[in-house]
mmCIF file of C-alpha atoms in Angstrom:
data_model
loop_
_atom_site.group_PDB
_atom_site.id
_atom_site.type_symbol
_atom_site.label_atom_id
_atom_site.label_comp_id
_atom_site.label_asym_id
_atom_site.label_seq_id
_atom_site.Cartn_x
_atom_site.Cartn_y
_atom_site.Cartn_z
ATOM 1 C CA UNK Q 276 28.012 -60.302 -5.749
ATOM 2 C CA UNK Q 277 30.952 -59.926 -3.403
ATOM 3 C CA UNK Q 278 34.416 -60.258 -4.898
ATOM 4 C CA UNK Q 279 37.014 -62.597 -3.430
ATOM 5 C CA UNK Q 280 40.055 -61.007 -1.808
ATOM 6 C CA UNK Q 281 42.300 -61.687 -4.798
ATOM 7 C CA UNK Q 282 39.967 -59.743 -7.071
ATOM 8 C CA UNK Q 283 39.815 -56.874 -4.581
ATOM 9 C CA UNK Q 284 43.597 -56.620 -4.381
ATOM 10 C CA UNK Q 285 44.030 -56.839 -8.146
ATOM 11 C CA UNK Q 286 41.351 -54.190 -8.557
ATOM 12 C CA UNK Q 287 43.122 -51.973 -6.054
ATOM 13 C CA UNK Q 288 46.310 -52.112 -8.123
ATOM 14 C CA UNK Q 289 44.531 -51.371 -11.403
ATOM 15 C CA UNK Q 290 41.632 -49.169 -10.333
ATOM 16 C CA UNK Q 291 42.833 -46.196 -12.414
ATOM 17 C CA UNK Q 292 43.291 -48.141 -15.670
ATOM 18 C CA UNK Q 293 39.859 -47.465 -17.142
ATOM 19 C CA UNK Q 294 40.347 -43.709 -16.937
ATOM 20 C CA UNK Q 295 43.831 -43.583 -18.449
ATOM 21 C CA UNK Q 296 44.331 -42.113 -21.902
ATOM 22 C CA UNK Q 297 47.357 -42.373 -24.159
ATOM 23 C CA UNK Q 298 50.355 -40.736 -22.520
ATOM 24 C CA UNK Q 299 48.802 -40.453 -19.044
ATOM 25 C CA UNK Q 300 51.043 -41.269 -16.050
ATOM 26 C CA UNK Q 301 50.539 -44.753 -14.646
ATOM 27 C CA UNK Q 302 51.390 -43.591 -11.129
ATOM 28 C CA UNK Q 303 48.820 -41.373 -9.420
ATOM 29 C CA UNK Q 304 49.676 -37.694 -9.947
ATOM 30 C CA UNK Q 305 49.867 -35.598 -6.796
ATOM 31 C CA UNK Q 306 47.186 -32.898 -6.966
ATOM 32 C CA UNK Q 307 47.695 -30.116 -4.439
ATOM 33 C CA UNK Q 308 45.051 -27.712 -5.783
ATOM 34 C CA UNK Q 309 42.599 -26.217 -3.303
ATOM 35 C CA UNK Q 310 40.532 -24.393 -5.934
ATOM 36 C CA UNK Q 311 39.186 -25.578 -9.286
ATOM 37 C CA UNK Q 312 38.084 -23.952 -12.539
ATOM 38 C CA UNK Q 313 34.351 -23.245 -12.186
ATOM 39 C CA UNK Q 314 32.775 -21.363 -15.091
ATOM 40 C CA UNK Q 315 29.638 -23.018 -13.682
ATOM 41 C CA UNK Q 316 29.108 -25.104 -10.559
ATOM 42 C CA UNK Q 317 26.548 -27.560 -11.921
ATOM 43 C CA UNK Q 318 28.177 -30.884 -12.759
ATOM 44 C CA UNK Q 319 31.636 -29.944 -11.457
ATOM 45 C CA UNK Q 320 33.513 -32.928 -10.086
ATOM 46 C CA UNK Q 321 35.513 -30.753 -7.689
ATOM 47 C CA UNK Q 322 34.598 -27.385 -6.231
ATOM 48 C CA UNK Q 323 36.894 -26.609 -3.320
ATOM 49 C CA UNK Q 324 39.702 -28.452 -1.532
ATOM 50 C CA UNK Q 325 37.693 -28.959 1.658
ATOM 51 C CA UNK Q 326 34.975 -30.810 -0.269
ATOM 52 C CA UNK Q 327 37.184 -33.218 -2.206
ATOM 53 C CA UNK Q 328 40.234 -33.558 -4.438
ATOM 54 C CA UNK Q 329 41.382 -35.978 -7.167
ATOM 55 C CA UNK Q 330 43.978 -37.438 -4.795
ATOM 56 C CA UNK Q 331 41.348 -38.173 -2.161
ATOM 57 C CA UNK Q 332 39.173 -39.747 -4.835
ATOM 58 C CA UNK Q 333 41.942 -42.169 -5.752
ATOM 59 C CA UNK Q 334 42.777 -43.376 -2.244
ATOM 60 C CA UNK Q 335 39.089 -43.633 -1.323
ATOM 61 C CA UNK Q 336 38.532 -45.751 -4.441
ATOM 62 C CA UNK Q 337 41.270 -48.136 -3.274
ATOM 63 C CA UNK Q 338 39.867 -48.395 0.240
ATOM 64 C CA UNK Q 339 36.331 -48.801 -1.114
ATOM 65 C CA UNK Q 340 37.504 -51.805 -3.132
ATOM 66 C CA UNK Q 341 38.937 -53.397 0.004
ATOM 67 C CA UNK Q 342 35.960 -52.567 2.226
ATOM 68 C CA UNK Q 343 33.327 -53.093 -0.509
ATOM 69 C CA UNK Q 344 31.670 -50.006 0.901
ATOM 70 C CA UNK Q 345 31.615 -46.238 0.636
ATOM 71 C CA UNK Q 346 34.719 -44.675 2.192
ATOM 72 C CA UNK Q 347 35.416 -41.180 3.514
ATOM 73 C CA UNK Q 348 39.053 -40.357 4.232
ATOM 74 C CA UNK Q 349 40.396 -38.296 7.136
ATOM 75 C CA UNK Q 350 43.717 -36.757 8.184
ATOM 76 C CA UNK Q 351 44.246 -39.219 11.066
ATOM 77 C CA UNK Q 352 42.735 -42.316 12.577
ATOM 78 C CA UNK Q 353 41.454 -40.223 15.491
ATOM 79 C CA UNK Q 354 39.717 -37.874 13.047
ATOM 80 C CA UNK Q 355 37.978 -40.931 11.588
ATOM 81 C CA UNK Q 356 36.997 -42.147 15.061
ATOM 82 C CA UNK Q 357 35.664 -38.700 15.973
ATOM 83 C CA UNK Q 358 33.642 -38.594 12.743
ATOM 84 C CA UNK Q 359 32.154 -42.016 13.430
ATOM 85 C CA UNK Q 360 31.096 -40.972 16.919
ATOM 86 C CA UNK Q 361 29.853 -37.467 16.161
ATOM 87 C CA UNK Q 362 27.906 -38.707 13.139
ATOM 88 C CA UNK Q 363 25.990 -41.254 15.229
ATOM 89 C CA UNK Q 364 25.534 -39.574 18.634
ATOM 90 C CA UNK Q 365 23.534 -36.649 19.982
ATOM 91 C CA UNK Q 366 22.843 -35.155 23.405
ATOM 92 C CA UNK Q 367 21.095 -37.630 25.683
ATOM 93 C CA UNK Q 368 22.467 -40.711 23.901
ATOM 94 C CA UNK Q 369 24.553 -43.432 25.526
ATOM 95 C CA UNK Q 370 27.725 -44.843 23.980
ATOM 96 C CA UNK Q 371 29.402 -48.017 25.235
ATOM 97 C CA UNK Q 372 33.200 -48.107 24.780
ATOM 98 C CA UNK Q 373 35.953 -50.597 25.627
ATOM 99 C CA UNK Q 374 37.752 -49.540 28.803
ATOM 100 C CA UNK Q 375 40.871 -51.386 27.609
ATOM 101 C CA UNK Q 376 40.885 -50.154 24.003
ATOM 102 C CA UNK Q 377 42.830 -47.326 22.416
ATOM 103 C CA UNK Q 378 43.092 -44.738 25.190
ATOM 104 C CA UNK Q 379 42.662 -41.616 23.043
ATOM 105 C CA UNK Q 380 39.139 -42.737 22.105
ATOM 106 C CA UNK Q 381 38.293 -42.776 25.802
ATOM 107 C CA UNK Q 382 39.895 -39.378 26.380
ATOM 108 C CA UNK Q 383 37.909 -37.898 23.461
ATOM 109 C CA UNK Q 384 34.671 -39.356 24.781
ATOM 110 C CA UNK Q 385 35.167 -38.241 28.381
ATOM 111 C CA UNK Q 386 36.536 -34.830 27.454
ATOM 112 C CA UNK Q 387 34.184 -33.836 24.625
ATOM 113 C CA UNK Q 388 31.218 -36.189 24.206
ATOM 114 C CA UNK Q 389 30.302 -36.302 27.897
ATOM 115 C CA UNK Q 390 30.232 -32.477 28.328
ATOM 116 C CA UNK Q 391 27.917 -32.318 25.296
ATOM 117 C CA UNK Q 392 25.391 -34.538 27.046
ATOM 118 C CA UNK Q 393 26.393 -38.004 25.849
ATOM 119 C CA UNK Q 394 26.548 -40.680 28.550
ATOM 120 C CA UNK Q 395 29.817 -42.595 28.205
ATOM 121 C CA UNK Q 396 29.909 -46.135 29.580
ATOM 122 C CA UNK Q 397 33.190 -48.055 29.581
ATOM 123 C CA UNK Q 398 33.450 -51.825 29.966
ATOM 124 C CA UNK Q 399 36.315 -54.287 29.324
ATOM 125 C CA UNK Q 400 36.488 -55.749 25.839
ATOM 126 C CA UNK Q 401 35.623 -59.271 26.965
ATOM 127 C CA UNK Q 402 32.557 -57.977 28.832
ATOM 128 C CA UNK Q 403 30.896 -57.021 25.542
ATOM 129 C CA UNK Q 404 30.129 -60.731 25.121
ATOM 130 C CA UNK Q 405 27.442 -60.644 27.807
ATOM 131 C CA UNK Q 406 26.696 -56.940 28.060
ATOM 132 C CA UNK Q 407 23.175 -55.531 28.129
ATOM 133 C CA UNK Q 408 22.974 -52.896 25.387
ATOM 134 C CA UNK Q 409 19.495 -51.684 26.331
ATOM 135 C CA UNK Q 410 19.338 -47.903 26.037
ATOM 136 C CA UNK Q 411 22.566 -47.546 24.091
ATOM 137 C CA UNK Q 412 22.624 -45.531 20.867
ATOM 138 C CA UNK Q 413 26.101 -46.669 19.844
ATOM 139 C CA UNK Q 414 28.162 -49.712 20.751
ATOM 140 C CA UNK Q 415 31.802 -49.065 19.888
ATOM 141 C CA UNK Q 416 34.186 -52.008 19.825
ATOM 142 C CA UNK Q 417 37.826 -52.615 19.053
ATOM 143 C CA UNK Q 418 38.886 -56.167 18.282
ATOM 144 C CA UNK Q 419 41.556 -57.310 18.802
ATOM 145 C CA UNK Q 420 41.847 -54.776 21.603
ATOM 146 C CA UNK Q 421 44.870 -52.505 21.708
ATOM 147 C CA UNK Q 422 47.135 -53.354 23.434
ATOM 148 C CA UNK Q 423 45.748 -56.444 25.206
ATOM 149 C CA UNK Q 424 44.746 -58.337 22.010
ATOM 150 C CA UNK Q 425 41.483 -59.667 23.388
ATOM 151 C CA UNK Q 426 39.039 -60.714 20.637
ATOM 152 C CA UNK Q 427 35.247 -60.499 20.749
ATOM 153 C CA UNK Q 428 32.597 -61.901 18.438
ATOM 154 C CA UNK Q 429 31.603 -59.021 16.140
ATOM 155 C CA UNK Q 430 28.534 -60.744 14.683
ATOM 156 C CA UNK Q 431 27.220 -61.559 18.162
ATOM 157 C CA UNK Q 432 27.734 -57.999 19.417
ATOM 158 C CA UNK Q 433 26.075 -56.620 16.277
ATOM 159 C CA UNK Q 434 23.045 -58.890 16.629
ATOM 160 C CA UNK Q 435 22.445 -57.945 20.276
ATOM 161 C CA UNK Q 436 23.198 -54.243 19.733
ATOM 162 C CA UNK Q 437 20.827 -54.010 16.761
ATOM 163 C CA UNK Q 438 18.137 -55.814 18.733
ATOM 164 C CA UNK Q 439 18.531 -53.096 21.371
ATOM 165 C CA UNK Q 440 18.296 -50.357 18.740
ATOM 166 C CA UNK Q 441 21.982 -49.407 18.802
ATOM 167 C CA UNK Q 442 24.406 -48.851 15.944
ATOM 168 C CA UNK Q 443 27.783 -50.612 15.992
ATOM 169 C CA UNK Q 444 31.065 -48.891 15.173
ATOM 170 C CA UNK Q 445 34.172 -51.105 14.911
ATOM 171 C CA UNK Q 446 37.772 -49.910 15.093
ATOM 172 C CA UNK Q 447 39.527 -52.270 12.665
ATOM 173 C CA UNK Q 448 42.965 -50.620 12.758
ATOM 174 C CA UNK Q 449 44.903 -53.639 13.990
ATOM 175 C CA UNK Q 450 43.574 -56.013 11.333
ATOM 176 C CA UNK Q 451 42.834 -53.929 8.202
ATOM 177 C CA UNK Q 452 40.073 -55.086 5.811
ATOM 178 C CA UNK Q 453 42.434 -57.764 4.474
ATOM 179 C CA UNK Q 454 42.399 -59.700 7.754
ATOM 180 C CA UNK Q 455 39.005 -58.846 9.268
ATOM 181 C CA UNK Q 456 35.761 -57.574 7.724
ATOM 182 C CA UNK Q 457 33.416 -56.034 10.305
ATOM 183 C CA UNK Q 458 30.984 -54.692 7.685
ATOM 184 C CA UNK Q 459 30.432 -58.227 6.395
ATOM 185 C CA UNK Q 460 29.618 -59.192 9.990
ATOM 186 C CA UNK Q 461 26.920 -56.522 10.226
ATOM 187 C CA UNK Q 462 28.734 -53.482 11.675
ATOM 188 C CA UNK Q 463 27.261 -50.111 10.722
ATOM 189 C CA UNK Q 464 30.584 -48.298 10.457
ATOM 190 C CA UNK Q 465 34.255 -49.207 10.389
ATOM 191 C CA UNK Q 466 36.873 -46.712 11.528
ATOM 192 C CA UNK Q 467 40.596 -47.199 11.048
ATOM 193 C CA UNK Q 468 43.974 -45.498 11.244
ATOM 194 C CA UNK Q 469 45.615 -45.988 7.846
ATOM 195 C CA UNK Q 470 48.692 -44.420 9.425
ATOM 196 C CA UNK Q 471 49.506 -47.985 10.501
ATOM 197 C CA UNK Q 472 49.815 -50.961 8.117
ATOM 198 C CA UNK Q 473 47.993 -49.492 5.088
ATOM 199 C CA UNK Q 474 50.496 -46.641 4.823
ATOM 200 C CA UNK Q 475 53.172 -48.914 6.203
ATOM 201 C CA UNK Q 476 56.163 -46.584 6.104
ATOM 202 C CA UNK Q 477 55.580 -44.403 9.180
ATOM 203 C CA UNK Q 478 55.525 -41.228 7.098
ATOM 204 C CA UNK Q 479 51.848 -40.280 6.719
ATOM 205 C CA UNK Q 480 48.965 -39.693 9.134
ATOM 206 C CA UNK Q 481 45.651 -40.874 7.667
ATOM 207 C CA UNK Q 482 42.360 -42.550 8.537
ATOM 208 C CA UNK Q 483 39.057 -43.581 7.033
ATOM 209 C CA UNK Q 484 35.437 -44.405 7.817
ATOM 210 C CA UNK Q 485 33.635 -47.068 5.790
ATOM 211 C CA UNK Q 486 29.961 -47.989 5.724
ATOM 212 C CA UNK Q 487 27.145 -49.317 3.536
ATOM 213 C CA UNK Q 488 24.311 -47.105 4.809
ATOM 214 C CA UNK Q 489 24.167 -44.155 2.397
ATOM 215 C CA UNK Q 490 22.418 -41.826 4.845
ATOM 216 C CA UNK Q 491 24.871 -42.580 7.626
ATOM 217 C CA UNK Q 492 27.850 -42.088 5.330
ATOM 218 C CA UNK Q 493 26.379 -38.776 4.181
ATOM 219 C CA UNK Q 494 26.514 -37.694 7.843
ATOM 220 C CA UNK Q 495 30.158 -38.759 8.012
ATOM 221 C CA UNK Q 496 30.967 -36.869 4.823
ATOM 222 C CA UNK Q 497 29.167 -33.768 6.110
ATOM 223 C CA UNK Q 498 31.123 -33.978 9.358
ATOM 224 C CA UNK Q 499 34.399 -33.911 7.407
ATOM 225 C CA UNK Q 500 33.329 -30.971 5.248
ATOM 226 C CA UNK Q 501 31.867 -28.875 8.056
ATOM 227 C CA UNK Q 502 34.432 -29.656 10.763
ATOM 228 C CA UNK Q 503 37.315 -29.170 8.335
ATOM 229 C CA UNK Q 504 38.912 -32.505 9.321
ATOM 230 C CA UNK Q 505 40.358 -33.041 5.851
ATOM 231 C CA UNK Q 506 43.462 -34.985 4.775
ATOM 232 C CA UNK Q 507 46.426 -33.386 3.053
ATOM 233 C CA UNK Q 508 47.163 -34.138 -0.587
ATOM 234 C CA UNK Q 509 50.662 -35.484 0.077
ATOM 235 C CA UNK Q 510 49.403 -37.793 2.823
ATOM 236 C CA UNK Q 511 46.629 -39.122 0.580
ATOM 237 C CA UNK Q 512 49.176 -39.762 -2.160
ATOM 238 C CA UNK Q 513 51.497 -41.626 0.228
ATOM 239 C CA UNK Q 514 48.669 -43.821 1.527
ATOM 240 C CA UNK Q 515 47.612 -44.593 -2.056
ATOM 241 C CA UNK Q 516 51.145 -45.791 -2.763
ATOM 242 C CA UNK Q 517 51.370 -47.724 0.512
ATOM 243 C CA UNK Q 518 48.112 -49.578 -0.115
ATOM 244 C CA UNK Q 519 49.560 -51.072 -3.295
ATOM 245 C CA UNK Q 520 51.977 -53.180 -1.235
ATOM 246 C CA UNK Q 521 49.758 -53.807 1.797
ATOM 247 C CA UNK Q 522 48.973 -57.437 0.999
ATOM 248 C CA UNK Q 523 52.562 -58.496 0.429
ATOM 249 C CA UNK Q 524 53.791 -56.661 3.530
ATOM 250 C CA UNK Q 525 51.055 -58.171 5.679
ATOM 251 C CA UNK Q 526 51.935 -61.636 4.429
ATOM 252 C CA UNK Q 527 55.545 -61.322 5.681
ATOM 253 C CA UNK Q 528 54.581 -59.516 8.889
ATOM 254 C CA UNK Q 529 51.916 -62.036 9.906
ATOM 255 C CA UNK Q 530 54.019 -65.051 8.975
ATOM 256 C CA UNK Q 531 56.938 -63.756 11.027
ATOM 257 C CA UNK Q 532 54.646 -62.885 13.934
ATOM 258 C CA UNK Q 533 53.320 -66.450 14.093
ATOM 259 C CA UNK Q 534 56.855 -67.876 14.200
ATOM 260 C CA UNK Q 535 58.147 -65.360 16.732
ATOM 261 C CA UNK Q 536 55.101 -65.554 19.017
ATOM 262 C CA UNK Q 537 55.516 -69.330 19.293
ATOM 263 C CA UNK Q 538 59.189 -68.968 20.180
ATOM 264 C CA UNK Q 539 58.539 -66.196 22.685
ATOM 265 C CA UNK Q 540 55.984 -68.381 24.449
ATOM 266 C CA UNK Q 541 58.753 -70.960 25.067
ATOM 267 C CA UNK Q 542 61.396 -68.413 26.109
ATOM 268 C CA UNK Q 543 62.542 -68.524 29.739
ATOM 269 C CA UNK Q 544 62.673 -64.729 30.040
ATOM 270 C CA UNK Q 545 59.077 -64.246 28.906
ATOM 271 C CA UNK Q 546 56.376 -64.594 31.566
ATOM 272 C CA UNK Q 547 53.423 -64.610 29.156
ATOM 273 C CA UNK Q 548 52.525 -64.012 25.504
ATOM 274 C CA UNK Q 549 49.307 -62.766 23.899
ATOM 275 C CA UNK Q 550 48.918 -63.540 20.220
ATOM 276 C CA UNK Q 551 45.623 -64.779 18.729
ATOM 277 C CA UNK Q 552 47.497 -67.186 16.470
ATOM 278 C CA UNK Q 553 48.819 -69.294 19.356
ATOM 279 C CA UNK Q 554 46.660 -72.410 19.841
ATOM 280 C CA UNK Q 555 46.538 -71.838 23.615
ATOM 281 C CA UNK Q 556 45.686 -68.137 23.409
ATOM 282 C CA UNK Q 557 42.258 -67.386 24.949
ATOM 283 C CA UNK Q 558 41.201 -65.685 21.718
ATOM 284 C CA UNK Q 559 42.472 -68.312 19.299
ATOM 285 C CA UNK Q 560 39.294 -70.189 18.375
ATOM 286 C CA UNK Q 561 37.240 -67.030 17.885
ATOM 287 C CA UNK Q 562 40.052 -65.319 15.970
ATOM 288 C CA UNK Q 563 40.398 -68.351 13.720
ATOM 289 C CA UNK Q 564 36.699 -68.171 12.889
ATOM 290 C CA UNK Q 565 36.375 -64.395 12.571
ATOM 291 C CA UNK Q 566 39.654 -63.337 10.956
ATOM 292 C CA UNK Q 567 41.545 -64.460 7.873
ATOM 293 C CA UNK Q 568 44.890 -63.985 9.622
ATOM 294 C CA UNK Q 569 46.178 -63.430 13.144
ATOM 295 C CA UNK Q 570 47.915 -60.113 12.605
ATOM 296 C CA UNK Q 571 51.370 -58.774 13.306
ATOM 297 C CA UNK Q 572 50.950 -57.519 16.910
ATOM 298 C CA UNK Q 573 52.265 -59.549 19.848
ATOM 299 C CA UNK Q 574 51.964 -58.732 23.529
ATOM 300 C CA UNK Q 575 54.641 -60.067 25.878
ATOM 301 C CA UNK Q 576 55.097 -59.637 29.614
ATOM 302 C CA UNK Q 577 58.603 -59.599 31.046
ATOM 303 C CA UNK Q 578 59.572 -59.583 34.719
ATOM 304 C CA UNK Q 579 59.318 -55.826 35.254
ATOM 305 C CA UNK Q 580 59.787 -52.420 33.656
ATOM 306 C CA UNK Q 581 63.581 -52.636 33.895
ATOM 307 C CA UNK Q 582 63.704 -55.938 31.999
ATOM 308 C CA UNK Q 583 61.290 -54.652 29.384
ATOM 309 C CA UNK Q 584 63.243 -51.447 28.762
ATOM 310 C CA UNK Q 585 66.516 -53.391 28.607
ATOM 311 C CA UNK Q 586 65.077 -55.761 26.001
ATOM 312 C CA UNK Q 587 63.895 -52.874 23.833
ATOM 313 C CA UNK Q 588 67.218 -51.070 24.163
ATOM 314 C CA UNK Q 589 69.361 -54.115 23.353
ATOM 315 C CA UNK Q 590 67.532 -55.301 20.224
ATOM 316 C CA UNK Q 591 69.136 -53.638 17.163
ATOM 317 C CA UNK Q 592 66.118 -54.339 14.935
ATOM 318 C CA UNK Q 593 63.533 -52.809 17.254
ATOM 319 C CA UNK Q 594 62.344 -49.239 16.831
ATOM 320 C CA UNK Q 595 61.072 -47.792 20.117
ATOM 321 C CA UNK Q 596 57.992 -45.933 18.984
ATOM 322 C CA UNK Q 597 54.360 -45.535 19.970
ATOM 323 C CA UNK Q 598 52.869 -46.535 16.633
ATOM 324 C CA UNK Q 599 52.707 -49.876 14.838
ATOM 325 C CA UNK Q 600 52.234 -51.468 11.426
ATOM 326 C CA UNK Q 601 55.408 -50.124 9.809
ATOM 327 C CA UNK Q 602 57.947 -51.981 7.700
ATOM 328 C CA UNK Q 603 60.281 -51.910 10.714
ATOM 329 C CA UNK Q 604 59.633 -53.966 13.841
ATOM 330 C CA UNK Q 605 58.772 -51.740 16.786
ATOM 331 C CA UNK Q 606 58.240 -52.247 20.482
ATOM 332 C CA UNK Q 607 56.874 -50.225 23.358
ATOM 333 C CA UNK Q 608 56.313 -50.673 27.068
ATOM 334 C CA UNK Q 609 52.684 -49.654 27.186
ATOM 335 C CA UNK Q 610 52.352 -49.032 30.942
ATOM 336 C CA UNK Q 611 54.202 -45.749 30.494
ATOM 337 C CA UNK Q 612 51.066 -44.426 28.742
ATOM 338 C CA UNK Q 613 48.772 -45.481 31.552
ATOM 339 C CA UNK Q 614 47.338 -48.625 29.933
ATOM 340 C CA UNK Q 615 46.055 -51.168 32.466
ATOM 341 C CA UNK Q 616 48.821 -53.676 31.766
ATOM 342 C CA UNK Q 617 51.741 -55.016 33.839
ATOM 343 C CA UNK Q 618 54.822 -52.783 34.064
ATOM 344 C CA UNK Q 619 56.778 -55.341 32.055
ATOM 345 C CA UNK Q 620 54.225 -55.587 29.228
ATOM 346 C CA UNK Q 621 55.611 -54.847 25.751
ATOM 347 C CA UNK Q 622 53.568 -54.454 22.582
ATOM 348 C CA UNK Q 623 55.531 -55.721 19.604
ATOM 349 C CA UNK Q 624 54.693 -54.819 16.014
ATOM 350 C CA UNK Q 625 56.489 -57.228 13.699
ATOM 351 C CA UNK Q 626 57.849 -55.702 10.514
ATOM 352 C CA UNK Q 627 59.181 -57.067 7.246
ATOM 353 C CA UNK Q 628 62.720 -57.916 8.344
ATOM 354 C CA UNK Q 629 63.899 -61.461 7.487
ATOM 355 C CA UNK Q 630 62.278 -63.638 10.134
ATOM 356 C CA UNK Q 631 65.300 -65.549 11.360
ATOM 357 C CA UNK Q 632 67.507 -62.456 11.501
ATOM 358 C CA UNK Q 633 64.887 -60.628 13.527
ATOM 359 C CA UNK Q 634 64.350 -63.563 15.877
ATOM 360 C CA UNK Q 635 68.093 -64.003 16.518
ATOM 361 C CA UNK Q 636 68.326 -60.337 17.541
ATOM 362 C CA UNK Q 637 65.266 -60.574 19.788
ATOM 363 C CA UNK Q 638 66.501 -63.804 21.397
ATOM 364 C CA UNK Q 639 69.893 -62.254 22.146
ATOM 365 C CA UNK Q 640 68.268 -59.101 23.560
ATOM 366 C CA UNK Q 641 66.089 -61.198 25.873
ATOM 367 C CA UNK Q 642 69.088 -63.195 27.012
#
């Protein structure tokens, strides 16, 4: 029986309780060991640092509670994405990717999968709704798309992809398992960058793959062990700590984003706003049905690159960085990375600052 979200979050906070003995530390100890005492190998919980560590075990247990699935952790979100793709594809296969999703996934696929004999097909996120998946081995989707924030129906894509014999991998970085649950909607694998909101403090690179097919997850785990794409102990410890406050941070971030997106949509300096929580957003009805919240990312388009850069420079509570999901609000003009967006498009990641204080600073910077 599936647990409700409250039980998952409470379990995440107390998942170590059952194993604690008198005098044990309540906080997770940081284990940096790469080798373990092995008078015999049979029955050993840990053998070597590339296979697993107590710190990995703890953070994977947290993420498994949230995903209600087996989880394998990785040193970055891209390492998780690579594992999801290499575990499901072989020479001669076809993978369908979003042409407007995270650009590094496309670069990886064109630069490494294609030379190995995988046919890479790229289509816009919204085109997945009517795409023909015949002949595909893997359908890879990202919803909401980054940075455009287009939303597609995961259950519909899964049903049509499975009918065509394809597996579905979903990048759920922007939403986290608290706001969107692709595995519940039938996806075969979820990949995510826990560097973002789960870690939350912009101080640890991390990622994970989650799935409910034991054989497929064994492939993912083997990929980590054999490729050596393993997380560091300190990073795993930091993500474990960050996950404990994920729900409360997301609550403030999403609430502020809804308020600020509505005000930006009425602002004279803003040409357009993309935020799934706005009633007139093209993705609103689907997002309302598919997600339990609208997220903390907002896309705005200003007049041009000069106006966008001036806005980012003038706002005192805006970090200019290329990541998102941190406690601090951040903003970036995405066209500088080659994304197919207007020159004045800015991706905003709303942080945990007091809402009205943040809005006053943004309003003044726009003015």
